[in-house]
mmCIF file of C-alpha atoms in Angstrom:
data_model
loop_
_atom_site.group_PDB
_atom_site.id
_atom_site.type_symbol
_atom_site.label_atom_id
_atom_site.label_comp_id
_atom_site.label_asym_id
_atom_site.label_seq_id
_atom_site.Cartn_x
_atom_site.Cartn_y
_atom_site.Cartn_z
ATOM 1 C CA UNK A 1216 39.934 1.762 -68.065
ATOM 2 C CA UNK A 1217 42.166 1.274 -65.004
ATOM 3 C CA UNK A 1218 41.337 5.133 -63.845
ATOM 4 C CA UNK A 1219 37.728 4.513 -64.401
ATOM 5 C CA UNK A 1220 37.728 0.961 -62.658
ATOM 6 C CA UNK A 1221 39.681 3.051 -59.441
ATOM 7 C CA UNK A 1222 37.051 5.391 -59.283
ATOM 8 C CA UNK A 1223 34.051 3.144 -59.614
ATOM 9 C CA UNK A 1224 35.737 0.992 -56.987
ATOM 10 C CA UNK A 1225 36.365 3.992 -54.874
ATOM 11 C CA UNK A 1226 32.858 5.242 -55.378
ATOM 12 C CA UNK A 1227 31.742 1.790 -54.624
ATOM 13 C CA UNK A 1228 33.680 1.724 -51.851
ATOM 14 C CA UNK A 1229 32.306 4.873 -50.316
ATOM 15 C CA UNK A 1230 28.777 3.693 -50.887
ATOM 16 C CA UNK A 1231 29.619 0.227 -48.896
ATOM 17 C CA UNK A 1232 30.648 2.546 -46.210
ATOM 18 C CA UNK A 1233 27.894 4.621 -46.427
ATOM 19 C CA UNK A 1234 25.459 1.782 -46.425
ATOM 20 C CA UNK A 1235 27.539 0.126 -43.288
ATOM 21 C CA UNK A 1236 27.167 3.225 -41.424
ATOM 22 C CA UNK A 1237 23.231 3.453 -42.436
ATOM 23 C CA UNK A 1238 23.046 0.106 -41.142
ATOM 24 C CA UNK A 1239 24.643 0.922 -37.827
ATOM 25 C CA UNK A 1240 22.303 3.346 -37.500
ATOM 26 C CA UNK A 1241 19.364 1.569 -38.214
ATOM 27 C CA UNK A 1242 20.259 -1.479 -36.036
ATOM 28 C CA UNK A 1243 20.921 1.677 -33.428
ATOM 29 C CA UNK A 1244 17.480 2.833 -34.135
ATOM 30 C CA UNK A 1245 15.928 -0.997 -33.767
ATOM 31 C CA UNK A 1246 17.757 -1.266 -30.580
ATOM 32 C CA UNK A 1247 16.145 1.925 -29.160
ATOM 33 C CA UNK A 1248 13.301 1.401 -30.449
ATOM 34 C CA UNK A 1249 12.764 -2.155 -28.619
ATOM 35 C CA UNK A 1250 14.201 -0.359 -25.341
ATOM 36 C CA UNK A 1251 11.775 2.528 -25.441
ATOM 37 C CA UNK A 1252 8.866 -0.330 -26.028
ATOM 38 C CA UNK A 1253 10.466 -2.508 -23.223
ATOM 39 C CA UNK A 1254 10.503 0.768 -20.951
ATOM 40 C CA UNK A 1255 7.108 1.544 -21.963
ATOM 41 C CA UNK A 1256 5.727 -1.772 -20.661
ATOM 42 C CA UNK A 1257 7.644 -1.330 -17.493
ATOM 43 C CA UNK A 1258 5.732 2.247 -17.004
ATOM 44 C CA UNK A 1259 2.286 0.791 -17.636
ATOM 45 C CA UNK A 1260 3.086 -2.080 -15.097
ATOM 46 C CA UNK A 1261 4.110 0.507 -12.634
ATOM 47 C CA UNK A 1262 1.182 2.366 -13.161
ATOM 48 C CA UNK A 1263 -1.177 -0.810 -12.491
ATOM 49 C CA UNK A 1264 1.240 -1.585 -9.410
ATOM 50 C CA UNK A 1265 0.420 2.323 -8.161
ATOM 51 C CA UNK A 1266 -3.027 2.203 -9.193
ATOM 52 C CA UNK A 1267 -3.123 -1.099 -7.047
ATOM 53 C CA UNK A 1268 -1.400 0.700 -3.994
ATOM 54 C CA UNK A 1269 -3.624 3.544 -3.942
ATOM 55 C CA UNK A 1270 -6.671 1.437 -3.926
ATOM 56 C CA UNK A 1271 -5.124 -0.471 -1.014
ATOM 57 C CA UNK A 1272 -4.223 2.821 0.547
ATOM 58 C CA UNK A 1273 -8.133 4.100 0.089
ATOM 59 C CA UNK A 1274 -9.041 0.840 1.685
ATOM 60 C CA UNK A 1275 -6.824 1.230 4.555
ATOM 61 C CA UNK A 1276 -7.994 4.876 5.306
ATOM 62 C CA UNK A 1277 -11.737 3.621 4.947
ATOM 63 C CA UNK A 1278 -11.079 1.092 7.762
ATOM 64 C CA UNK A 1279 -8.829 3.293 9.647
ATOM 65 C CA UNK A 1280 -11.544 6.050 9.861
ATOM 66 C CA UNK A 1281 -14.145 2.967 10.357
ATOM 67 C CA UNK A 1282 -12.253 2.015 13.470
ATOM 68 C CA UNK A 1283 -11.702 5.299 14.544
ATOM 69 C CA UNK A 1284 -15.643 5.781 14.650
ATOM 70 C CA UNK A 1285 -15.859 2.435 16.078
ATOM 71 C CA UNK A 1286 -13.265 3.538 18.987
ATOM 72 C CA UNK A 1287 -14.961 6.820 19.685
ATOM 73 C CA UNK A 1288 -18.563 4.977 20.164
ATOM 74 C CA UNK A 1289 -16.591 2.562 22.340
ATOM 75 C CA UNK A 1290 -15.502 5.245 24.373
ATOM 76 C CA UNK A 1291 -18.717 7.068 24.625
ATOM 77 C CA UNK A 1292 -20.161 3.553 25.681
ATOM 78 C CA UNK A 1293 -17.546 3.076 28.365
ATOM 79 C CA UNK A 1294 -18.514 6.614 29.607
ATOM 80 C CA UNK A 1295 -22.101 5.755 29.697
ATOM 81 C CA UNK A 1296 -21.153 2.643 31.397
ATOM 82 C CA UNK A 1297 -19.142 4.075 34.165
ATOM 83 C CA UNK A 1298 -22.076 6.671 34.882
ATOM 84 C CA UNK A 1299 -24.431 4.221 35.288
ATOM 85 C CA UNK A 1300 -22.367 1.828 37.354
ATOM 86 C CA UNK A 1301 -21.745 5.289 39.451
ATOM 87 C CA UNK A 1302 -25.398 5.569 39.706
ATOM 88 C CA UNK A 1303 -26.132 1.968 40.677
ATOM 89 C CA UNK A 1304 -23.423 2.329 43.554
ATOM 90 C CA UNK A 1305 -24.749 5.195 44.654
ATOM 91 C CA UNK A 1306 -28.533 3.533 44.725
ATOM 92 C CA UNK A 1307 -26.698 0.450 46.632
ATOM 93 C CA UNK A 1308 -25.458 2.385 48.947
ATOM 94 C CA UNK A 1309 -28.520 4.396 49.614
ATOM 95 C CA UNK A 1310 -30.292 1.060 50.011
ATOM 96 C CA UNK A 1311 -27.958 -0.209 52.370
ATOM 97 C CA UNK A 1312 -28.455 2.897 54.461
ATOM 98 C CA UNK A 1313 -32.480 2.198 54.597
ATOM 99 C CA UNK A 1314 -31.735 -1.161 55.363
ATOM 100 C CA UNK A 1315 -29.448 -0.486 58.157
ATOM 101 C CA UNK A 1316 -32.106 2.178 59.411
ATOM 102 C CA UNK A 1317 -35.125 -0.411 58.878
ATOM 103 C CA UNK A 1318 -32.929 -3.077 60.969
ATOM 104 C CA UNK A 1319 -32.536 -0.466 63.235
ATOM 105 C CA UNK A 1320 -35.775 0.444 63.729
ATOM 106 C CA UNK A 1321 -37.008 -3.212 63.797
ATOM 107 C CA UNK A 1322 -34.234 -3.836 66.693
ATOM 108 C CA UNK A 1323 -36.076 -0.713 68.485
ATOM 109 C CA UNK A 1324 -39.629 -2.430 67.797
ATOM 110 C CA UNK A 1325 -38.669 -5.917 69.654
#
């Protein structure tokens, strides 16, 4: 009976050790599962942030294109204004010359 009890005790001890080992594995698996879930949530948050950044970059790119177009229009407007100014200055010079000529003719008629 003692030998049977010893074998039974030994068997129970081995089973207990196996159960403890399985419990540790189970606990480790649960921890890993929680870590996986946590990392999954972080990945999702990072994806959302990345999507938001992509939208901001798209908006910035669109704004930059719009500003470049406005700048090109302003450059053209400036050129046109400079040409118009040059034309007006030439007209003023021509008119001044005509005025001087007419004043000279007026003086001659006096």
